[in-house]
Short mmCIF file of C-alpha atoms in Angstrom, two decimals:
data_model
loop_
_atom_site.label_atom_id
_atom_site.label_comp_id
_atom_site.label_asym_id
_atom_site.label_seq_id
_atom_site.Cartn_x
_atom_site.Cartn_y
_atom_site.Cartn_z
CA MET A 1 -3.07 39.19 -7.73
CA HIS A 2 -1.43 37.17 -7.44
CA PHE A 3 -0.71 33.71 -7.34
CA PRO A 4 3.39 32.50 -5.63
CA CYS A 5 1.53 28.75 -4.92
CA LEU A 6 1.48 28.38 -8.75
CA ASP A 7 4.76 30.38 -9.29
CA HIS A 8 6.71 27.46 -7.28
CA LEU A 9 5.18 24.91 -9.11
CA GLU A 10 6.11 25.83 -12.03
CA LYS A 11 9.50 27.26 -10.84
CA ARG A 12 10.22 24.15 -10.17
CA SER A 13 9.92 22.60 -13.44
CA GLN A 14 11.67 25.31 -14.96
CA SER A 15 14.54 23.60 -13.34
CA TYR A 16 14.54 19.84 -13.88
CA GLU A 17 14.67 21.22 -17.13
CA SER A 18 17.99 19.92 -17.78
CA GLY A 19 17.79 17.39 -15.52
CA PRO A 20 18.48 15.39 -13.92
CA GLU A 21 15.51 13.11 -13.25
CA PRO A 22 14.03 13.17 -8.84
CA ASP A 23 16.42 9.59 -7.70
CA TYR A 24 13.73 7.62 -6.17
CA SER A 25 15.38 5.52 -4.69
CA ALA A 26 14.97 3.65 -1.71
CA PRO A 27 17.36 4.93 1.37
CA THR A 28 20.32 2.82 1.56
CA GLY A 29 21.21 0.03 3.15
CA TYR A 30 18.20 -2.31 1.95
CA GLU A 31 19.07 -5.91 0.22
CA VAL A 32 18.18 -6.95 -2.36
CA PHE A 33 16.83 -10.66 -3.77
CA HIS A 34 17.06 -11.32 -7.37
CA SER A 35 14.90 -13.88 -8.71
CA THR A 36 15.88 -15.12 -12.43
CA ASN A 37 12.21 -16.99 -12.55
CA PRO A 38 9.86 -15.38 -14.12
CA LEU A 39 6.86 -14.41 -11.85
CA SER A 40 3.19 -15.38 -13.18
CA LEU A 41 0.30 -12.19 -12.56
CA ASP A 42 -2.46 -12.55 -12.60
CA TYR A 43 -3.75 -9.70 -15.01
CA GLY A 44 -2.53 -11.93 -17.39
CA GLY A 45 1.39 -10.71 -17.57
CA VAL A 46 4.33 -12.15 -16.83
CA LEU A 47 8.27 -10.08 -15.07
CA PRO A 48 10.35 -12.46 -16.63
CA GLU A 49 12.96 -11.53 -13.45
CA PHE A 50 12.27 -8.34 -11.19
CA ASP A 51 14.19 -7.72 -7.72
CA ILE A 52 12.81 -7.22 -4.05
CA ALA A 53 13.90 -5.10 -1.53
CA TYR A 54 13.68 -5.39 1.72
CA GLU A 55 16.16 -5.10 5.46
CA SER A 56 16.06 -7.10 8.19
CA TRP A 57 16.57 -6.62 12.64
CA GLY A 58 16.85 -9.43 15.00
CA LYS A 59 18.20 -12.99 14.42
CA LEU A 60 17.04 -15.76 12.71
CA ASN A 61 16.62 -18.88 15.57
CA SER A 62 19.03 -22.21 14.56
CA ASP A 63 14.88 -23.29 13.16
CA ARG A 64 14.06 -20.72 11.41
CA SER A 65 10.77 -20.56 13.66
CA ASN A 66 10.05 -17.01 14.38
CA ALA A 67 9.93 -14.88 11.23
CA ILE A 68 7.62 -12.05 10.75
CA LEU A 69 6.74 -10.58 7.88
CA ILE A 70 5.74 -6.35 7.58
CA HIS A 71 4.21 -5.71 4.74
CA THR A 72 4.00 -1.70 3.84
CA GLY A 73 1.42 0.66 2.66
CA LEU A 74 1.61 2.55 -0.51
CA SER A 75 3.69 3.80 -1.06
CA ALA A 76 6.12 3.38 1.68
CA SER A 77 10.15 1.63 1.60
CA SER A 78 11.21 -1.59 3.44
CA HIS A 79 12.37 1.14 5.50
CA ALA A 80 10.04 0.55 8.56
CA LYS A 81 13.06 0.25 11.17
CA SER A 82 17.13 1.89 11.82
CA HIS A 83 20.30 0.08 12.29
CA GLU A 84 24.38 -0.08 10.91
CA LYS A 85 23.74 0.07 7.27
CA ASN A 86 21.26 3.43 8.01
CA SER A 87 20.52 5.40 11.21
CA ALA A 88 17.52 7.09 9.84
CA PRO A 89 13.90 6.05 11.25
CA GLY A 90 11.45 3.87 10.20
CA TRP A 91 8.50 4.10 9.50
CA TRP A 92 7.22 1.51 12.20
CA GLU A 93 10.71 3.62 13.98
CA LYS A 94 8.99 2.76 17.35
CA PHE A 95 7.26 -0.76 17.29
CA ILE A 96 9.78 -1.92 15.75
CA GLY A 97 12.75 -2.93 18.09
CA PRO A 98 13.78 -4.57 20.68
CA GLY A 99 11.51 -4.98 24.29
CA LEU A 100 8.99 -3.36 21.47
CA SER A 101 5.75 -4.28 19.76
CA ILE A 102 7.85 -6.38 17.75
CA ASP A 103 10.13 -7.08 19.30
CA THR A 104 13.73 -7.85 17.96
CA ASN A 105 14.90 -9.61 21.13
CA LYS A 106 12.71 -12.78 20.24
CA PHE A 107 11.75 -11.61 16.87
CA PHE A 108 13.48 -12.42 13.59
CA VAL A 109 11.52 -9.24 10.78
CA ILE A 110 11.83 -8.38 7.49
CA CYS A 111 9.95 -5.55 4.95
CA THR A 112 10.25 -5.88 1.64
CA ASN A 113 9.31 -2.60 -0.74
CA VAL A 114 6.43 -3.81 -2.98
CA VAL A 115 6.93 -5.47 -7.17
CA GLY A 116 5.22 -2.15 -8.18
CA GLY A 117 7.22 0.03 -5.96
CA CYS A 118 10.08 2.55 -6.78
CA TYR A 119 12.01 1.49 -3.23
CA GLY A 120 14.22 -0.84 -4.46
CA SER A 121 12.09 -3.43 -6.13
CA THR A 122 11.37 -4.10 -9.13
CA GLY A 123 8.50 -1.67 -10.87
CA PRO A 124 7.42 0.64 -13.47
CA SER A 125 10.67 2.54 -13.41
CA SER A 126 13.33 0.08 -13.86
CA ILE A 127 14.63 -1.13 -16.78
CA ASP A 128 13.14 -4.02 -18.83
CA PRO A 129 15.69 -6.68 -19.00
CA ALA A 130 14.16 -7.35 -22.74
CA ASP A 131 14.86 -4.17 -24.62
CA GLY A 132 17.24 -2.48 -21.92
CA GLN A 133 14.47 0.15 -21.72
CA ARG A 134 12.85 1.96 -18.49
CA TYR A 135 9.19 -0.16 -18.40
CA ALA A 136 7.10 3.25 -17.52
CA THR A 137 3.92 2.20 -18.57
CA ARG A 138 4.63 -1.50 -20.30
CA PHE A 139 4.65 -2.48 -16.54
CA PRO A 140 2.07 -4.91 -16.65
CA ILE A 141 -1.43 -4.60 -14.01
CA ILE A 142 -0.32 -6.04 -10.45
CA SER A 143 -2.65 -7.25 -8.04
CA ILE A 144 -2.27 -7.95 -3.73
CA GLN A 145 -1.49 -11.54 -4.52
CA ASP A 146 0.44 -11.36 -6.57
CA ILE A 147 2.96 -9.01 -4.48
CA ALA A 148 2.70 -11.81 -1.86
CA ARG A 149 3.55 -14.11 -4.00
CA ALA A 150 7.31 -11.91 -4.58
CA GLN A 151 7.09 -11.94 -1.37
CA TYR A 152 6.96 -15.72 -1.05
CA ARG A 153 10.23 -16.19 -3.35
CA LEU A 154 13.07 -14.11 -1.01
CA LEU A 155 11.22 -15.60 1.67
CA THR A 156 11.78 -19.54 0.77
CA GLU A 157 14.81 -19.18 -1.81
CA GLN A 158 16.61 -16.14 -0.54
CA LEU A 159 16.40 -17.23 3.32
CA GLY A 160 15.77 -20.09 3.75
CA ILE A 161 12.41 -18.94 5.06
CA GLN A 162 9.72 -22.03 5.32
CA LYS A 163 6.74 -20.69 7.52
CA LEU A 164 6.74 -17.33 9.38
CA TYR A 165 5.63 -16.37 13.19
CA ALA A 166 3.03 -14.32 11.16
CA SER A 167 2.51 -12.58 9.07
CA VAL A 168 1.62 -8.44 9.91
CA GLY A 169 0.20 -5.07 7.54
CA SER A 170 -0.98 -2.10 8.36
CA SER A 171 -3.46 -0.23 5.13
CA MET A 172 -2.16 -2.36 1.83
CA GLY A 173 0.11 -3.95 3.67
CA GLY A 174 -3.18 -5.15 5.80
CA GLN A 175 -4.43 -6.37 2.62
CA GLN A 176 -1.00 -8.73 1.90
CA SER A 177 -1.21 -10.35 5.07
CA LEU A 178 -4.63 -11.37 4.39
CA ALA A 179 -3.57 -12.50 1.06
CA PHE A 180 -0.32 -14.08 1.86
CA ALA A 181 -1.82 -16.69 4.62
CA CYS A 182 -4.69 -17.05 1.66
CA GLU A 183 -2.08 -18.38 -1.02
CA PHE A 184 0.21 -19.35 1.77
CA PRO A 185 -1.94 -20.78 4.08
CA GLU A 186 0.71 -23.54 5.52
CA ASN A 187 3.62 -21.17 5.20
CA VAL A 188 2.20 -18.94 8.40
CA GLY A 189 0.63 -19.56 11.30
CA ARG A 190 0.18 -15.87 12.69
CA ILE A 191 -1.81 -13.16 11.30
CA VAL A 192 -2.41 -9.17 11.75
CA SER A 193 -3.74 -6.91 9.60
CA ILE A 194 -4.48 -3.24 10.71
CA SER A 195 -6.74 -0.82 9.71
CA GLY A 196 -7.35 -3.21 5.96
CA CYS A 197 -10.23 -5.13 3.97
CA ALA A 198 -10.58 -7.88 2.91
CA ARG A 199 -11.96 -6.07 -0.62
CA SER A 200 -11.99 -3.01 -1.63
CA HIS A 201 -15.07 -1.24 -1.49
CA PRO A 202 -16.74 1.48 -4.27
CA TYR A 203 -15.09 5.06 -2.51
CA SER A 204 -11.86 3.54 -1.67
CA ILE A 205 -11.98 2.48 -5.16
CA ALA A 206 -13.54 6.44 -6.53
CA MET A 207 -10.85 7.83 -3.83
CA ARG A 208 -7.72 6.29 -5.43
CA HIS A 209 -9.34 6.57 -8.98
CA ALA A 210 -9.91 10.86 -8.69
CA GLN A 211 -6.11 11.04 -7.20
CA ARG A 212 -4.85 8.81 -10.17
CA GLN A 213 -6.79 10.66 -12.63
CA ILE A 214 -5.08 14.17 -11.27
CA LEU A 215 -1.31 13.25 -12.08
CA MET A 216 -2.76 11.54 -15.19
CA SER A 217 -4.09 14.99 -16.40
CA ASP A 218 -0.03 16.53 -15.63
CA PRO A 219 1.39 16.99 -18.71
CA ASN A 220 4.60 16.52 -18.12
CA TRP A 221 2.96 13.09 -17.03
CA LYS A 222 3.65 11.57 -21.12
CA ARG A 223 1.66 9.15 -20.32
CA GLY A 224 4.20 7.83 -18.45
CA PHE A 225 7.55 8.27 -19.73
CA TYR A 226 8.74 11.48 -18.25
CA TYR A 227 11.50 9.48 -17.40
CA ASP A 228 14.83 11.86 -18.45
CA SER A 229 12.45 14.55 -18.88
CA ILE A 230 9.95 16.99 -16.17
CA PRO A 231 8.57 14.55 -13.78
CA PRO A 232 4.75 15.45 -13.46
CA HIS A 233 5.74 16.65 -10.57
CA SER A 234 2.05 18.73 -9.95
CA GLY A 235 0.05 16.11 -9.94
CA MET A 236 1.82 13.93 -8.37
CA LYS A 237 1.26 17.21 -5.73
CA LEU A 238 -2.30 17.23 -5.91
CA ALA A 239 -2.59 14.01 -5.74
CA ARG A 240 -1.17 13.74 -2.83
CA GLU A 241 -3.17 16.94 -0.93
CA VAL A 242 -6.25 14.42 -1.73
CA ALA A 243 -4.27 11.04 -0.07
CA THR A 244 -4.13 13.15 2.60
CA ILE A 245 -7.20 14.41 3.50
CA THR A 246 -8.11 9.96 3.39
CA TYR A 247 -6.22 9.66 6.31
CA ARG A 248 -6.54 11.96 8.69
CA SER A 249 -9.86 12.61 10.38
CA GLY A 250 -12.29 16.22 10.62
CA PRO A 251 -11.95 16.02 14.56
CA GLU A 252 -8.20 15.67 14.50
CA TRP A 253 -8.26 18.76 12.19
CA GLU A 254 -10.69 20.96 13.88
CA MET A 255 -8.17 20.47 17.06
CA ARG A 256 -4.86 21.44 15.19
CA PHE A 257 -6.43 23.99 12.62
CA GLY A 258 -10.28 24.70 13.60
CA ARG A 259 -10.40 27.90 11.23
CA ASP A 260 -7.33 29.75 11.77
CA ARG A 261 -5.92 30.96 8.71
CA ALA A 262 -1.62 31.17 8.77
CA ASP A 263 -2.18 35.06 8.69
CA PRO A 264 -5.21 36.86 9.11
CA SER A 265 -3.67 40.11 8.53
CA ARG A 266 -2.73 39.00 4.96
CA PRO A 267 -6.29 39.14 3.23
CA PRO A 268 -7.82 35.60 1.94
CA ALA A 269 -6.19 35.02 -0.85
CA LEU A 270 -6.19 32.15 -3.49
CA CYS A 271 -3.46 30.36 -3.14
CA PRO A 272 -3.33 28.65 0.42
CA ASP A 273 -4.68 30.18 3.42
CA PHE A 274 -6.64 28.56 5.83
CA LEU A 275 -3.73 26.13 8.06
CA ILE A 276 -5.39 23.07 6.63
CA GLU A 277 -4.94 24.28 3.32
CA THR A 278 -1.18 24.75 4.76
CA TYR A 279 -0.81 21.19 5.70
CA LEU A 280 -2.20 19.74 2.65
CA ASP A 281 0.22 22.16 0.31
CA HIS A 282 3.08 21.46 2.51
CA GLN A 283 1.99 17.46 2.28
CA GLY A 284 1.80 17.50 -0.92
CA GLU A 285 5.28 19.67 -2.12
CA LYS A 286 7.14 16.88 0.04
CA TRP A 287 6.34 14.36 -1.42
CA CYS A 288 5.33 14.69 -5.02
CA LEU A 289 8.88 14.60 -5.14
CA GLU A 290 9.95 10.99 -3.37
CA TYR A 291 8.01 8.61 -4.86
CA ASP A 292 7.93 7.11 -8.09
CA PRO A 293 4.24 8.65 -10.34
CA ASN A 294 4.12 5.48 -12.03
CA SER A 295 4.27 3.11 -8.89
CA PHE A 296 1.80 5.13 -7.56
CA LEU A 297 -0.97 4.07 -10.61
CA TYR A 298 0.31 0.84 -9.83
CA VAL A 299 0.21 -0.19 -6.06
CA SER A 300 -2.99 2.10 -5.94
CA LYS A 301 -4.76 0.03 -8.56
CA ALA A 302 -3.95 -2.70 -7.13
CA MET A 303 -5.58 -1.90 -4.01
CA ASP A 304 -8.29 -1.30 -6.41
CA LEU A 305 -8.51 -5.54 -7.40
CA PHE A 306 -7.77 -6.23 -4.68
CA ASP A 307 -10.75 -8.82 -3.70
CA LEU A 308 -10.63 -11.82 -1.22
CA GLY A 309 -13.68 -13.22 -2.43
CA SER A 310 -13.93 -16.43 -4.39
CA LEU A 311 -16.35 -15.74 -6.80
CA SER A 312 -12.92 -12.71 -7.89
CA ARG A 313 -11.17 -15.08 -7.71
CA ARG A 314 -12.39 -17.72 -9.10
CA ASN A 315 -12.63 -14.53 -12.87
CA VAL A 316 -9.07 -13.63 -12.84
CA ARG A 317 -8.04 -17.72 -12.63
CA ASP A 318 -11.04 -17.82 -16.00
CA ASN A 319 -10.52 -14.60 -17.48
CA PHE A 320 -6.21 -14.65 -17.24
CA THR A 321 -4.76 -17.33 -16.72
CA SER A 322 -6.24 -19.52 -18.80
CA SER A 323 -5.42 -17.80 -22.64
CA GLY A 324 -1.45 -17.78 -21.33
CA ARG A 325 0.64 -15.21 -20.30
CA LYS A 326 2.07 -13.03 -22.14
CA SER A 327 5.01 -10.59 -21.54
CA ALA A 328 4.39 -7.05 -19.87
CA ILE A 329 4.19 -5.10 -22.90
CA GLN A 330 2.19 -7.56 -24.42
CA ALA A 331 -0.30 -7.98 -21.61
CA ASN A 332 -1.05 -4.34 -21.77
CA GLU A 333 -2.04 -4.16 -24.87
CA CYS A 334 -5.93 -4.76 -23.88
CA ALA A 335 -6.34 -1.01 -23.58
CA LEU A 336 -9.68 0.48 -23.36
CA PRO A 337 -12.42 1.13 -26.08
CA LYS A 338 -12.11 4.15 -28.49
CA THR A 339 -15.20 5.83 -26.87
CA PRO A 340 -15.84 5.97 -23.82
CA TYR A 341 -18.04 3.10 -21.28
CA ARG A 342 -21.74 5.11 -20.63
CA GLU A 343 -22.54 4.55 -17.05
CA GLN A 344 -24.52 0.72 -16.85
CA PRO A 345 -27.43 0.91 -14.51
CA ARG A 346 -27.71 -1.77 -12.51
CA THR A 347 -31.45 -3.45 -12.95
CA LYS A 348 -31.00 -5.42 -9.89
CA VAL A 349 -28.57 -5.15 -7.27
CA THR A 350 -25.52 -7.95 -6.42
CA SER A 351 -25.20 -7.54 -2.84
CA LEU A 352 -21.13 -8.70 -2.42
CA THR A 353 -22.41 -11.47 0.41
CA ILE A 354 -20.03 -11.51 3.36
CA SER A 355 -20.92 -16.15 1.92
CA ASP A 356 -18.30 -14.94 -0.96
CA LEU A 357 -16.09 -13.55 1.25
CA VAL A 358 -15.55 -17.02 3.92
CA ASP A 359 -15.83 -19.45 0.77
CA GLY A 360 -12.88 -17.09 -0.68
CA MET A 361 -10.67 -17.16 3.94
CA LEU A 362 -11.61 -20.82 4.22
CA PRO A 363 -7.93 -21.13 3.36
CA LEU A 364 -7.21 -19.55 7.20
CA THR A 365 -9.48 -22.08 9.61
CA ASP A 366 -6.26 -22.31 11.23
CA HIS A 367 -5.25 -19.94 11.65
CA LYS A 368 -4.25 -17.48 14.91
CA VAL A 369 -5.63 -13.97 13.99
CA LEU A 370 -5.50 -9.93 14.70
CA VAL A 371 -8.02 -7.53 13.31
CA ILE A 372 -7.34 -3.85 14.62
CA GLY A 373 -9.87 -1.07 12.97
CA VAL A 374 -9.51 2.66 13.96
CA GLU A 375 -13.66 3.80 13.18
CA SER A 376 -12.70 7.71 12.78
CA ASP A 377 -11.03 5.99 10.27
CA LEU A 378 -12.27 6.72 6.13
CA LEU A 379 -10.39 5.73 3.71
CA PHE A 380 -10.86 1.89 5.51
CA PRO A 381 -13.70 2.71 7.20
CA ALA A 382 -14.28 0.48 11.10
CA TRP A 383 -16.35 -1.51 9.15
CA GLN A 384 -14.38 -3.38 6.40
CA GLN A 385 -12.93 -4.45 9.92
CA ARG A 386 -15.79 -5.43 11.50
CA GLU A 387 -16.44 -7.34 8.08
CA ILE A 388 -13.70 -9.21 8.66
CA ALA A 389 -13.07 -10.65 12.28
CA GLU A 390 -17.11 -11.71 10.85
CA VAL A 391 -15.74 -13.82 7.64
CA ILE A 392 -12.70 -15.23 9.34
CA GLY A 393 -14.71 -16.16 12.92
CA LEU A 394 -17.22 -18.04 10.84
CA VAL A 395 -14.32 -19.77 9.14
CA GLN A 396 -13.41 -20.26 11.88
CA GLN A 397 -16.76 -22.11 13.68
CA ASN A 398 -15.87 -24.84 13.45
CA ASN A 399 -12.69 -25.77 14.08
CA ASP A 400 -10.46 -24.55 17.75
CA LYS A 401 -6.92 -24.93 15.69
CA GLY A 402 -8.03 -20.82 15.37
CA SER A 403 -8.38 -17.93 16.25
CA ILE A 404 -9.40 -14.53 15.98
CA GLU A 405 -9.08 -11.04 17.68
CA TYR A 406 -10.98 -8.36 16.10
CA VAL A 407 -9.73 -4.63 18.81
CA GLU A 408 -12.04 -1.85 17.47
CA LEU A 409 -9.62 1.77 18.66
CA ASP A 410 -12.86 4.48 18.83
CA GLN A 411 -13.19 7.91 18.65
CA GLU A 412 -11.89 9.08 21.96
CA THR A 413 -9.71 6.31 21.85
CA SER A 414 -8.06 8.16 18.34
CA MET A 415 -8.70 10.59 16.78
CA TYR A 416 -6.61 9.93 14.27
CA GLY A 417 -7.99 8.36 11.56
CA HIS A 418 -5.89 5.89 8.66
CA ASP A 419 -2.49 6.68 10.67
CA THR A 420 -3.47 5.34 13.82
CA PHE A 421 -0.74 2.84 12.59
CA LEU A 422 1.90 4.69 12.90
CA LEU A 423 1.27 6.78 14.72
CA ASP A 424 -1.23 5.72 18.41
CA LEU A 425 1.82 3.49 19.85
CA LYS A 426 -0.30 2.20 22.99
CA ASN A 427 -3.36 1.54 21.57
CA VAL A 428 -1.91 -0.11 17.63
CA GLY A 429 0.81 -1.27 19.17
CA GLY A 430 -0.02 -2.91 23.12
CA PRO A 431 -2.33 -5.50 21.08
CA ILE A 432 0.27 -7.09 18.31
CA LYS A 433 3.02 -8.01 20.79
CA ARG A 434 0.30 -9.59 23.54
CA PHE A 435 -1.42 -10.59 20.72
CA LEU A 436 2.44 -12.27 19.02
CA GLU A 437 4.09 -12.88 22.75
CA ARG A 438 1.48 -15.15 24.45
#
């Protein structure tokens, strides 16, 4: 039996034996904010200096009160919309622009690549100023709140913006949007969180863990020190295929692919054969050399660690910040035990209470908030968005300054699953526009 899918992977590896390695840099046309002030991180590390790549659209008004910060999902660059310096369509091209959902005739719109990423912002592929070598897996563990603090530096120090009109994000960006407002409640007026959550739950943590393990099992990963050599593209491709399963919904795939095979005239094969298999293979193939694998590991881990509950934040503060800050390399000296952890059966279930989230999200008392959930979403199920709305409703119940609006798209309205925020201009973009402009 022939295995053309494996032959292709082997040929791709061979093509990188003599270099060059993939270019993980962002598309052209972005600006860079360089901070020389150290950034202290939640889990004990310090970045002595850092860069943030960002792009902007529209015009900042005279009192700098019309700025909207767009937060990205896990692997997105700052290129959310085309512009003069880069005419390629952005990942939210149809949502941002004159008269669109986020109207650049009215708002000054900023989008950043996150710290930990690879599209112009400081991340594992960046040079450590201490020794001139790539950070690789010496890079410190980061949190969603760390990402928000870096963005705050950009806004206040580079752009002179003291208060955002709105903080808007989808998926991991929905986490960032809430985290930014909780960290800097006086510096943002409105919040939009789409297909996000107030804390990561076991299912999504498990899915991202599986993706990381697949990537790290690629022998070319070399514990993160693969730069200037063969990249771990096979592991990255498979990790992306697993991730793609969580981005769309079963009903959509039933409609698009059904049980159809790519070529029914041929006998079945162990390489991609069904149309759904060829789709997953294509998605993995397209992405595996476009995004730095180490950035995928670090940013996805930040998503896992996300929890706006007061107990979680208190534990982070007590366990890490009180012991003093360490450099990136020192912070990563903490490792797992030499022998694997054993499963520890729980004698009692410690529930993640709503009251804990209420305490943690008290800074959102005065804000206007829009939360959008999608019934067909597998990765961030709609009950997680309903949880956000319920918590904010409790936070604001005795305050008439804030407001909470919840929109849920049922399966008949949208069957695109988690990717609905990228595809459904009418049912996602419409509520955003109404919320921002009233």
